[in-house]
Amino acid sequence: MPANKQKPPFRAEHLGSLLRPKELVEKRIQLDDKKALDIVKDDELHAMEDNAINEIVKLQLDLGFHAINDGEYRRHQFWGTFFPNLQGFEEIMNPEWEMFRMYVPDTAAFTETGHKPGETIVCTGKIKHAGSAYLSDWNYLKKLVPAEKVKDLKITLAAPEWYHLRYKKGRAYPKEVYATDAEYFADIATAYQTELQLLYDNGCRNVTIDDPNLAYFCDEKMITGFKADSEDADALLDSYIKLYNDCVSSRPADMHLGIHLCRGNFAYSKHFSEGGYDRIATKLFNDIDADTYFLEYDTERAGNFEPLKELPPHKNVVLGVITSKFPELEDIGEMRNRIFQAADIIAKGAGQTREDALKRIGVSPQCGFASHHLGNAVTREDMIAKLKLVRELADSLWPGEP
């Protein structure tokens, strides 16, 4: 059986995106009508990001976190610019709604609220890695901590199927470029392999892929939409799992890989989907070659802990029992009891004791504080209080552990 990876993950984690300073938000708003690759070239914005990242890294250190990142301050939304940076992808500024699967939860929510569906990036030619979208961000981050802490730093990556699920069948890529999903996915996987190796060669040992799409397969409304279109949602999920493994399975053995699932975390604390992990748990935990799962568990819309019985003994879970969406602080006693409930289910499924199961668990907010640059409906002080609570909860469960 594979070995269980630890440190990372850590007992106290957060998911990556942190509230941006007001001036950084305002500058981003000024650039909102520009394409993603043009925004990253703005010198004034870049200097503001540097200053804000310097401060947010210090805050994370002061609060006692180890898997520190740059707050995703250089990103418009949590996935960054990996896809538009690839050869063969282009951004469309005013997409036609008819190209989208309108029952995919985030697309449906954008329709209801009048927002455009995030950045619309489409494949227009053969896909090829033409330079890292994340490397310069990583190299700046690692300069801000002592050398011995670099191995703990975390960078978050876009999900490999991010610009596939949202588009109707046949609209994710031109038929004259790729004849099948399998051909398209093969080039996506090669690009991810290249990116992960570049990051590794520059000292990165801790990555998490942020993927609401996987959680959308828990949403019955989306499943119903696939049935109405005579598409097999389970077969599509299987193809995404294969894509994941093709992307990550060749990573170096000492590179920790996490996958974060949530049900949407748009501007001002909006969520997109509902549904427990039951319908995907067996495949999610057993078939994807990941080390750790970062799971939303702050509300009933994520279901109960029962699906955690499927977690294999060599894998970890970080339970997002504290919400980043609203300022009210959770009761630490109730949170401790929830963690023990989860540990008992994990232990039963794996044939372990509660104590053994607790060794494979960490705690975090359910998602970031600013998956979209506008941020959630909380203040900076609220965010700091939540992060302190995560650290306090972890210390009460695992005294003396990072």
Short mmCIF file of C-alpha atoms in Angstrom, two decimals, residues 3-397:
data_model
loop_
_atom_site.label_atom_id
_atom_site.label_comp_id
_atom_site.label_asym_id
_atom_site.label_seq_id
_atom_site.Cartn_x
_atom_site.Cartn_y
_atom_site.Cartn_z
CA ALA A 3 2.69 5.54 2.13
CA ASN A 4 0.57 8.23 3.76
CA LYS A 5 2.00 11.69 3.04
CA GLN A 6 2.17 14.20 5.88
CA LYS A 7 3.46 17.77 6.36
CA PRO A 8 2.03 18.59 3.90
CA PRO A 9 -0.83 18.42 4.54
CA PHE A 10 -0.87 20.22 7.87
CA ARG A 11 -3.37 20.19 10.72
CA ALA A 12 -4.34 23.82 10.08
CA GLU A 13 -4.85 24.74 6.44
CA HIS A 14 -6.59 27.36 4.37
CA LEU A 15 -7.62 27.01 0.76
CA GLY A 16 -5.60 29.75 -0.90
CA SER A 17 -7.58 32.85 -1.79
CA LEU A 18 -7.50 35.63 0.80
CA LEU A 19 -9.25 38.98 0.82
CA ARG A 20 -7.41 41.54 -1.28
CA PRO A 21 -6.69 45.06 -0.04
CA LYS A 22 -9.25 47.64 -1.18
CA GLU A 23 -6.85 49.37 -3.56
CA LEU A 24 -6.02 46.07 -5.29
CA VAL A 25 -9.72 45.30 -5.76
CA GLU A 26 -10.35 48.76 -7.18
CA LYS A 27 -7.46 48.45 -9.61
CA ARG A 28 -8.77 45.08 -10.80
CA ILE A 29 -12.20 46.60 -11.39
CA GLN A 30 -10.60 49.25 -13.61
CA LEU A 31 -9.12 46.45 -15.73
CA ASP A 32 -12.23 44.29 -15.82
CA ASP A 33 -12.91 44.80 -19.54
CA LYS A 34 -9.46 43.53 -20.53
CA LYS A 35 -8.40 39.98 -21.34
CA ALA A 36 -6.71 37.92 -18.63
CA LEU A 37 -3.30 37.89 -20.35
CA ASP A 38 -3.40 41.68 -20.81
CA ILE A 39 -4.26 42.27 -17.16
CA VAL A 40 -1.20 40.38 -15.93
CA LYS A 41 1.01 42.70 -17.98
CA ASP A 42 -0.17 45.84 -16.17
CA ASP A 43 2.91 47.21 -14.36
CA GLU A 44 0.99 49.29 -11.82
CA LEU A 45 -1.15 46.32 -10.86
CA HIS A 46 1.92 44.09 -10.58
CA ALA A 47 3.63 46.48 -8.16
CA MET A 48 0.47 46.67 -6.03
CA GLU A 49 0.30 42.87 -5.98
CA ASP A 50 3.91 42.63 -4.82
CA ASN A 51 3.23 44.88 -1.83
CA ALA A 52 0.02 43.09 -0.92
CA ILE A 53 1.66 39.65 -1.19
CA ASN A 54 4.52 40.73 1.05
CA GLU A 55 1.98 41.65 3.72
CA ILE A 56 -0.29 38.62 3.39
CA VAL A 57 2.64 36.18 3.59
CA LYS A 58 3.74 37.83 6.85
CA LEU A 59 0.20 37.55 8.20
CA GLN A 60 0.05 33.83 7.48
CA LEU A 61 3.39 33.29 9.19
CA ASP A 62 2.24 35.30 12.21
CA LEU A 63 -0.95 33.24 12.46
CA GLY A 64 0.99 29.98 12.54
CA PHE A 65 0.17 28.54 9.12
CA HIS A 66 2.68 26.45 7.21
CA ALA A 67 1.10 25.85 3.77
CA ILE A 68 1.48 29.53 2.95
CA ASN A 69 0.64 30.99 -0.44
CA ASP A 70 0.35 34.41 -2.07
CA GLY A 71 -3.37 34.78 -1.35
CA GLU A 72 -3.96 34.30 -5.10
CA TYR A 73 -3.54 38.07 -5.34
CA ARG A 74 -2.28 37.90 -8.92
CA ARG A 75 -5.49 36.22 -10.13
CA HIS A 76 -8.84 37.60 -11.22
CA GLN A 77 -10.46 34.37 -10.08
CA PHE A 78 -9.06 31.34 -8.33
CA TRP A 79 -7.94 29.40 -11.42
CA GLY A 80 -5.50 32.01 -12.71
CA THR A 81 -4.22 32.13 -16.28
CA PHE A 82 -3.00 28.59 -16.90
CA PHE A 83 -5.35 27.93 -19.82
CA PRO A 84 -5.07 31.22 -21.75
CA ASN A 85 -1.32 30.90 -21.33
CA LEU A 86 -1.33 27.61 -23.24
CA GLN A 87 -0.79 27.62 -26.97
CA GLY A 88 -4.09 26.66 -28.59
CA PHE A 89 -6.44 28.55 -26.24
CA GLU A 90 -8.00 31.98 -26.68
CA GLU A 91 -10.25 34.14 -24.53
CA ILE A 92 -13.66 35.20 -25.85
CA MET A 93 -14.89 38.48 -24.42
CA ASN A 94 -18.61 38.22 -25.30
CA PRO A 95 -19.48 34.54 -25.56
CA GLU A 96 -22.80 33.28 -26.90
CA TRP A 97 -24.89 31.56 -24.24
CA GLU A 98 -25.79 28.75 -26.61
CA MET A 99 -22.29 27.29 -26.30
CA PHE A 100 -22.77 26.53 -22.59
CA ARG A 101 -24.38 23.66 -20.74
CA MET A 102 -26.88 25.82 -18.91
CA TYR A 103 -27.44 23.21 -16.21
CA VAL A 104 -23.82 23.28 -15.00
CA PRO A 105 -24.28 25.01 -11.63
CA ASP A 106 -22.00 28.01 -12.04
CA THR A 107 -23.26 28.75 -15.56
CA ALA A 108 -26.86 28.52 -14.35
CA ALA A 109 -26.08 30.91 -11.49
CA PHE A 110 -24.46 33.44 -13.81
CA THR A 111 -27.58 33.39 -15.97
CA GLU A 112 -29.80 34.06 -12.98
CA THR A 113 -27.72 36.98 -11.74
CA GLY A 114 -26.81 38.53 -15.10
CA HIS A 115 -23.06 37.94 -14.75
CA LYS A 116 -20.92 36.73 -17.59
CA PRO A 117 -19.73 33.13 -17.04
CA GLY A 118 -16.29 33.97 -15.69
CA GLU A 119 -13.48 34.09 -18.19
CA THR A 120 -14.48 32.17 -21.31
CA ILE A 121 -11.43 30.41 -22.69
CA VAL A 122 -11.85 28.12 -25.69
CA CYS A 123 -9.58 25.80 -27.58
CA THR A 124 -8.83 27.04 -31.10
CA GLY A 125 -5.81 24.92 -32.07
CA LYS A 126 -3.44 22.20 -30.93
CA ILE A 127 -2.70 22.58 -27.22
CA LYS A 128 0.89 22.97 -26.12
CA HIS A 129 2.64 24.22 -23.00
CA ALA A 130 4.41 27.37 -24.12
CA GLY A 131 5.71 28.73 -20.82
CA SER A 132 4.56 28.51 -17.22
CA ALA A 133 1.66 30.62 -16.00
CA TYR A 134 2.53 29.96 -12.36
CA LEU A 135 6.31 29.87 -12.17
CA SER A 136 7.00 33.58 -11.76
CA ASP A 137 4.36 33.75 -8.99
CA TRP A 138 5.98 30.78 -7.26
CA ASN A 139 9.49 32.18 -7.50
CA TYR A 140 8.37 35.50 -6.00
CA LEU A 141 6.58 33.73 -3.15
CA LYS A 142 9.49 31.51 -2.16
CA LYS A 143 11.75 34.55 -1.73
CA LEU A 144 9.52 35.77 1.10
CA VAL A 145 10.12 32.89 3.51
CA PRO A 146 13.20 31.25 5.02
CA ALA A 147 14.74 28.57 2.81
CA GLU A 148 13.68 25.76 5.13
CA LYS A 149 10.00 26.76 4.75
CA VAL A 150 9.91 26.67 0.94
CA LYS A 151 9.00 22.97 0.86
CA ASP A 152 5.81 23.75 2.84
CA LEU A 153 4.57 26.57 0.60
CA LYS A 154 1.49 25.83 -1.46
CA ILE A 155 0.43 26.80 -4.95
CA THR A 156 -3.09 26.21 -6.24
CA LEU A 157 -3.76 25.10 -9.81
CA ALA A 158 -6.72 25.17 -12.17
CA ALA A 159 -8.69 21.96 -12.70
CA PRO A 160 -7.76 20.16 -15.93
CA GLU A 161 -11.42 19.81 -17.07
CA TRP A 162 -12.28 23.42 -16.16
CA TYR A 163 -12.90 24.50 -19.77
CA HIS A 164 -14.62 21.31 -20.82
CA LEU A 165 -17.55 20.64 -18.48
CA ARG A 166 -19.16 24.05 -18.98
CA TYR A 167 -19.36 23.76 -22.77
CA LYS A 168 -21.92 21.76 -24.69
CA LYS A 169 -20.76 18.56 -26.32
CA GLY A 170 -18.72 19.48 -29.38
CA ARG A 171 -18.09 23.09 -28.29
CA ALA A 172 -14.95 22.68 -26.13
CA TYR A 173 -12.65 22.36 -29.16
CA PRO A 174 -12.89 22.43 -32.97
CA LYS A 175 -13.56 19.05 -34.55
CA GLU A 176 -10.87 19.70 -37.15
CA VAL A 177 -8.32 20.05 -34.32
CA TYR A 178 -9.34 17.16 -32.07
CA ALA A 179 -11.54 14.31 -33.20
CA THR A 180 -12.36 13.10 -29.68
CA ASP A 181 -12.27 14.11 -26.04
CA ALA A 182 -9.49 11.57 -25.55
CA GLU A 183 -7.23 13.41 -28.01
CA TYR A 184 -8.02 16.77 -26.41
CA PHE A 185 -7.45 15.44 -22.89
CA ALA A 186 -4.12 13.88 -23.90
CA ASP A 187 -2.66 17.28 -24.78
CA ILE A 188 -4.12 18.85 -21.63
CA ALA A 189 -2.42 16.14 -19.59
CA THR A 190 0.93 16.73 -21.28
CA ALA A 191 0.68 20.43 -20.47
CA TYR A 192 -0.01 19.67 -16.79
CA GLN A 193 2.88 17.23 -16.61
CA THR A 194 5.19 19.93 -17.96
CA GLU A 195 3.85 22.53 -15.52
CA LEU A 196 4.19 20.28 -12.48
CA GLN A 197 7.76 19.36 -13.41
CA LEU A 198 8.72 23.02 -13.89
CA LEU A 199 7.30 23.89 -10.48
CA TYR A 200 9.06 20.91 -8.91
CA ASP A 201 12.38 21.86 -10.49
CA ASN A 202 12.03 25.27 -8.86
CA GLY A 203 11.43 23.88 -5.39
CA CYS A 204 7.66 23.39 -5.22
CA ARG A 205 6.58 20.32 -3.25
CA ASN A 206 2.97 21.17 -2.40
CA VAL A 207 0.18 21.76 -4.93
CA THR A 208 -3.59 21.72 -4.69
CA ILE A 209 -5.96 21.61 -7.64
CA ASP A 210 -9.12 23.66 -7.03
CA ASP A 211 -12.06 21.87 -8.60
CA PRO A 212 -15.70 22.81 -8.03
CA ASN A 213 -16.51 20.80 -11.17
CA LEU A 214 -16.05 17.48 -9.37
CA ALA A 215 -18.48 18.60 -6.66
CA TYR A 216 -21.02 19.55 -9.32
CA PHE A 217 -21.39 15.83 -10.04
CA CYS A 218 -23.05 15.67 -6.61
CA ASP A 219 -25.76 18.08 -7.77
CA GLU A 220 -28.95 16.38 -8.93
CA LYS A 221 -29.98 19.36 -11.05
CA MET A 222 -26.87 18.92 -13.19
CA ILE A 223 -27.35 15.17 -13.43
CA THR A 224 -30.92 15.77 -14.59
CA GLY A 225 -29.62 18.19 -17.23
CA PHE A 226 -27.26 15.56 -18.61
CA LYS A 227 -30.09 13.04 -18.79
CA ALA A 228 -32.25 15.54 -20.69
CA ASP A 229 -29.40 15.94 -23.20
CA SER A 230 -29.04 12.14 -23.43
CA GLU A 231 -25.51 12.34 -22.04
CA ASP A 232 -23.96 9.97 -19.52
CA ALA A 233 -22.73 12.02 -16.56
CA ASP A 234 -21.05 9.02 -14.93
CA ALA A 235 -19.07 8.24 -18.08
CA LEU A 236 -17.99 11.88 -18.27
CA LEU A 237 -16.84 11.77 -14.65
CA ASP A 238 -14.85 8.63 -15.43
CA SER A 239 -13.16 10.43 -18.31
CA TYR A 240 -12.26 13.32 -16.00
CA ILE A 241 -10.75 10.93 -13.47
CA LYS A 242 -8.60 9.41 -16.20
CA LEU A 243 -7.60 12.93 -17.25
CA TYR A 244 -6.62 13.73 -13.67
CA ASN A 245 -4.43 10.67 -13.41
CA ASP A 246 -2.79 11.33 -16.76
CA CYS A 247 -2.01 14.86 -15.51
CA VAL A 248 -0.58 13.98 -12.09
CA SER A 249 0.50 10.36 -11.86
CA SER A 250 3.98 11.03 -13.18
CA ARG A 251 4.71 13.73 -10.59
CA PRO A 252 7.78 13.17 -8.38
CA ALA A 253 7.13 11.02 -5.33
CA ASP A 254 7.85 13.83 -2.87
CA MET A 255 5.38 16.27 -4.44
CA HIS A 256 2.18 16.39 -2.40
CA LEU A 257 -1.03 16.70 -4.42
CA GLY A 258 -4.29 17.89 -2.94
CA ILE A 259 -7.69 18.31 -4.57
CA HIS A 260 -10.15 20.86 -3.23
CA LEU A 261 -13.88 20.44 -3.85
CA CYS A 262 -16.48 23.07 -3.03
CA ARG A 263 -19.91 24.05 -4.28
CA GLY A 264 -19.05 27.48 -5.54
CA ASN A 265 -17.64 30.54 -3.82
CA PHE A 266 -18.41 33.49 -6.07
CA ALA A 267 -18.26 37.20 -5.20
CA TYR A 268 -20.08 38.23 -2.04
CA SER A 269 -20.35 34.64 -0.75
CA LYS A 270 -22.59 33.15 -3.45
CA HIS A 271 -22.62 29.36 -3.80
CA PHE A 272 -23.64 27.44 -6.92
CA SER A 273 -24.54 23.84 -6.12
CA GLU A 274 -25.75 21.41 -3.47
CA GLY A 275 -25.45 17.70 -2.77
CA GLY A 276 -23.46 15.33 -0.60
CA TYR A 277 -20.39 13.43 -1.79
CA ASP A 278 -22.27 10.10 -1.79
CA ARG A 279 -22.64 9.69 -5.56
CA ILE A 280 -18.93 10.29 -6.29
CA ALA A 281 -17.13 9.22 -3.09
CA THR A 282 -15.94 5.78 -4.17
CA LYS A 283 -14.43 7.07 -7.42
CA LEU A 284 -13.19 10.34 -5.92
CA PHE A 285 -11.29 8.80 -3.05
CA ASN A 286 -10.14 5.55 -4.65
CA ASP A 287 -9.61 6.24 -8.34
CA ILE A 288 -7.88 9.63 -8.43
CA ASP A 289 -4.16 9.59 -7.67
CA ALA A 290 -4.27 12.36 -5.05
CA ASP A 291 -2.78 12.45 -1.57
CA THR A 292 -5.26 14.72 0.21
CA TYR A 293 -8.85 15.87 -0.27
CA PHE A 294 -9.88 19.33 0.92
CA LEU A 295 -13.64 19.08 1.37
CA GLU A 296 -16.41 21.59 1.97
CA TYR A 297 -18.31 20.73 5.14
CA ASP A 298 -19.52 24.04 6.56
CA THR A 299 -23.24 23.63 5.77
CA GLU A 300 -25.83 20.91 5.17
CA ARG A 301 -25.57 21.42 1.40
CA ALA A 302 -22.37 19.31 1.47
CA GLY A 303 -24.18 16.39 3.10
CA ASN A 304 -22.93 14.32 6.02
CA PHE A 305 -19.62 12.64 6.80
CA GLU A 306 -20.78 9.14 5.80
CA PRO A 307 -19.03 9.18 2.37
CA LEU A 308 -15.70 9.47 4.19
CA LYS A 309 -15.91 5.75 4.91
CA GLU A 310 -14.57 5.35 1.37
CA LEU A 311 -11.30 7.17 2.15
CA PRO A 312 -8.40 4.68 1.80
CA PRO A 313 -5.94 4.31 4.70
CA HIS A 314 -3.10 5.96 2.75
CA LYS A 315 -4.98 9.19 1.99
CA ASN A 316 -5.73 12.32 4.00
CA VAL A 317 -8.70 14.64 4.30
CA VAL A 318 -8.84 18.27 5.38
CA LEU A 319 -12.32 19.05 6.66
CA GLY A 320 -13.66 22.50 5.80
CA VAL A 321 -15.90 22.86 8.84
CA ILE A 322 -15.41 26.62 9.23
CA THR A 323 -17.11 28.87 6.73
CA SER A 324 -15.33 31.64 4.84
CA LYS A 325 -18.63 33.05 3.56
CA PHE A 326 -19.98 34.73 6.69
CA PRO A 327 -18.42 36.40 9.75
CA GLU A 328 -20.10 34.52 12.60
CA LEU A 329 -17.56 32.36 14.42
CA GLU A 330 -18.27 28.67 14.87
CA ASP A 331 -18.31 27.11 18.34
CA ILE A 332 -15.02 25.32 18.82
CA GLY A 333 -16.59 22.61 20.97
CA GLU A 334 -19.11 21.79 18.25
CA MET A 335 -16.33 21.75 15.67
CA ARG A 336 -14.26 19.34 17.78
CA ASN A 337 -17.25 17.01 18.03
CA ARG A 338 -17.76 17.14 14.27
CA ILE A 339 -14.13 16.19 13.67
CA PHE A 340 -14.47 13.25 16.05
CA GLN A 341 -17.65 12.14 14.22
CA ALA A 342 -15.78 12.25 10.91
CA ALA A 343 -12.80 10.39 12.39
CA ASP A 344 -15.05 7.59 13.63
CA ILE A 345 -16.54 7.12 10.15
CA ILE A 346 -13.11 7.21 8.49
CA ALA A 347 -11.79 4.74 11.06
CA LYS A 348 -14.66 2.30 10.53
CA GLY A 349 -14.25 2.38 6.76
CA ALA A 350 -10.48 1.83 6.92
CA GLY A 351 -10.42 -0.64 9.80
CA GLN A 352 -8.58 1.81 12.05
CA THR A 353 -8.96 3.34 15.48
CA ARG A 354 -10.20 6.91 15.93
CA GLU A 355 -6.66 7.88 16.89
CA ASP A 356 -5.27 6.43 13.65
CA ALA A 357 -7.92 8.23 11.61
CA LEU A 358 -7.20 11.54 13.33
CA LYS A 359 -3.62 11.30 12.10
CA ARG A 360 -4.96 11.66 8.54
CA ILE A 361 -7.21 14.66 9.19
CA GLY A 362 -6.72 18.42 9.15
CA VAL A 363 -9.09 21.39 9.40
CA SER A 364 -9.69 24.47 7.28
CA PRO A 365 -12.33 26.85 6.00
CA GLN A 366 -14.55 25.22 3.38
CA CYS A 367 -13.12 27.44 0.64
CA GLY A 368 -11.12 30.61 0.15
CA PHE A 369 -12.11 34.10 1.22
CA ALA A 370 -11.89 35.59 -2.26
CA SER A 371 -12.22 32.99 -5.01
CA HIS A 372 -13.34 35.98 -7.08
CA HIS A 373 -11.23 39.11 -6.65
CA LEU A 374 -14.21 41.01 -5.19
CA GLY A 375 -14.17 38.71 -2.17
CA ASN A 376 -16.72 37.22 0.17
CA ALA A 377 -19.15 39.07 2.43
CA VAL A 378 -16.63 39.36 5.25
CA THR A 379 -14.10 41.95 6.38
CA ARG A 380 -10.36 41.54 6.76
CA GLU A 381 -10.86 41.38 10.54
CA ASP A 382 -13.47 38.64 10.04
CA MET A 383 -11.04 36.69 7.87
CA ILE A 384 -8.27 36.94 10.44
CA ALA A 385 -10.65 35.79 13.17
CA LYS A 386 -11.63 32.77 11.07
CA LEU A 387 -8.01 31.86 10.37
CA LYS A 388 -7.20 32.16 14.07
CA LEU A 389 -10.13 29.85 14.80
CA VAL A 390 -8.78 27.27 12.32
CA ARG A 391 -5.42 27.37 14.08
CA GLU A 392 -7.05 27.19 17.53
CA LEU A 393 -9.21 24.24 16.49
CA ALA A 394 -6.21 22.39 15.10
CA ASP A 395 -4.17 23.06 18.25
CA SER A 396 -6.97 21.74 20.45
CA LEU A 397 -7.13 18.48 18.47
#
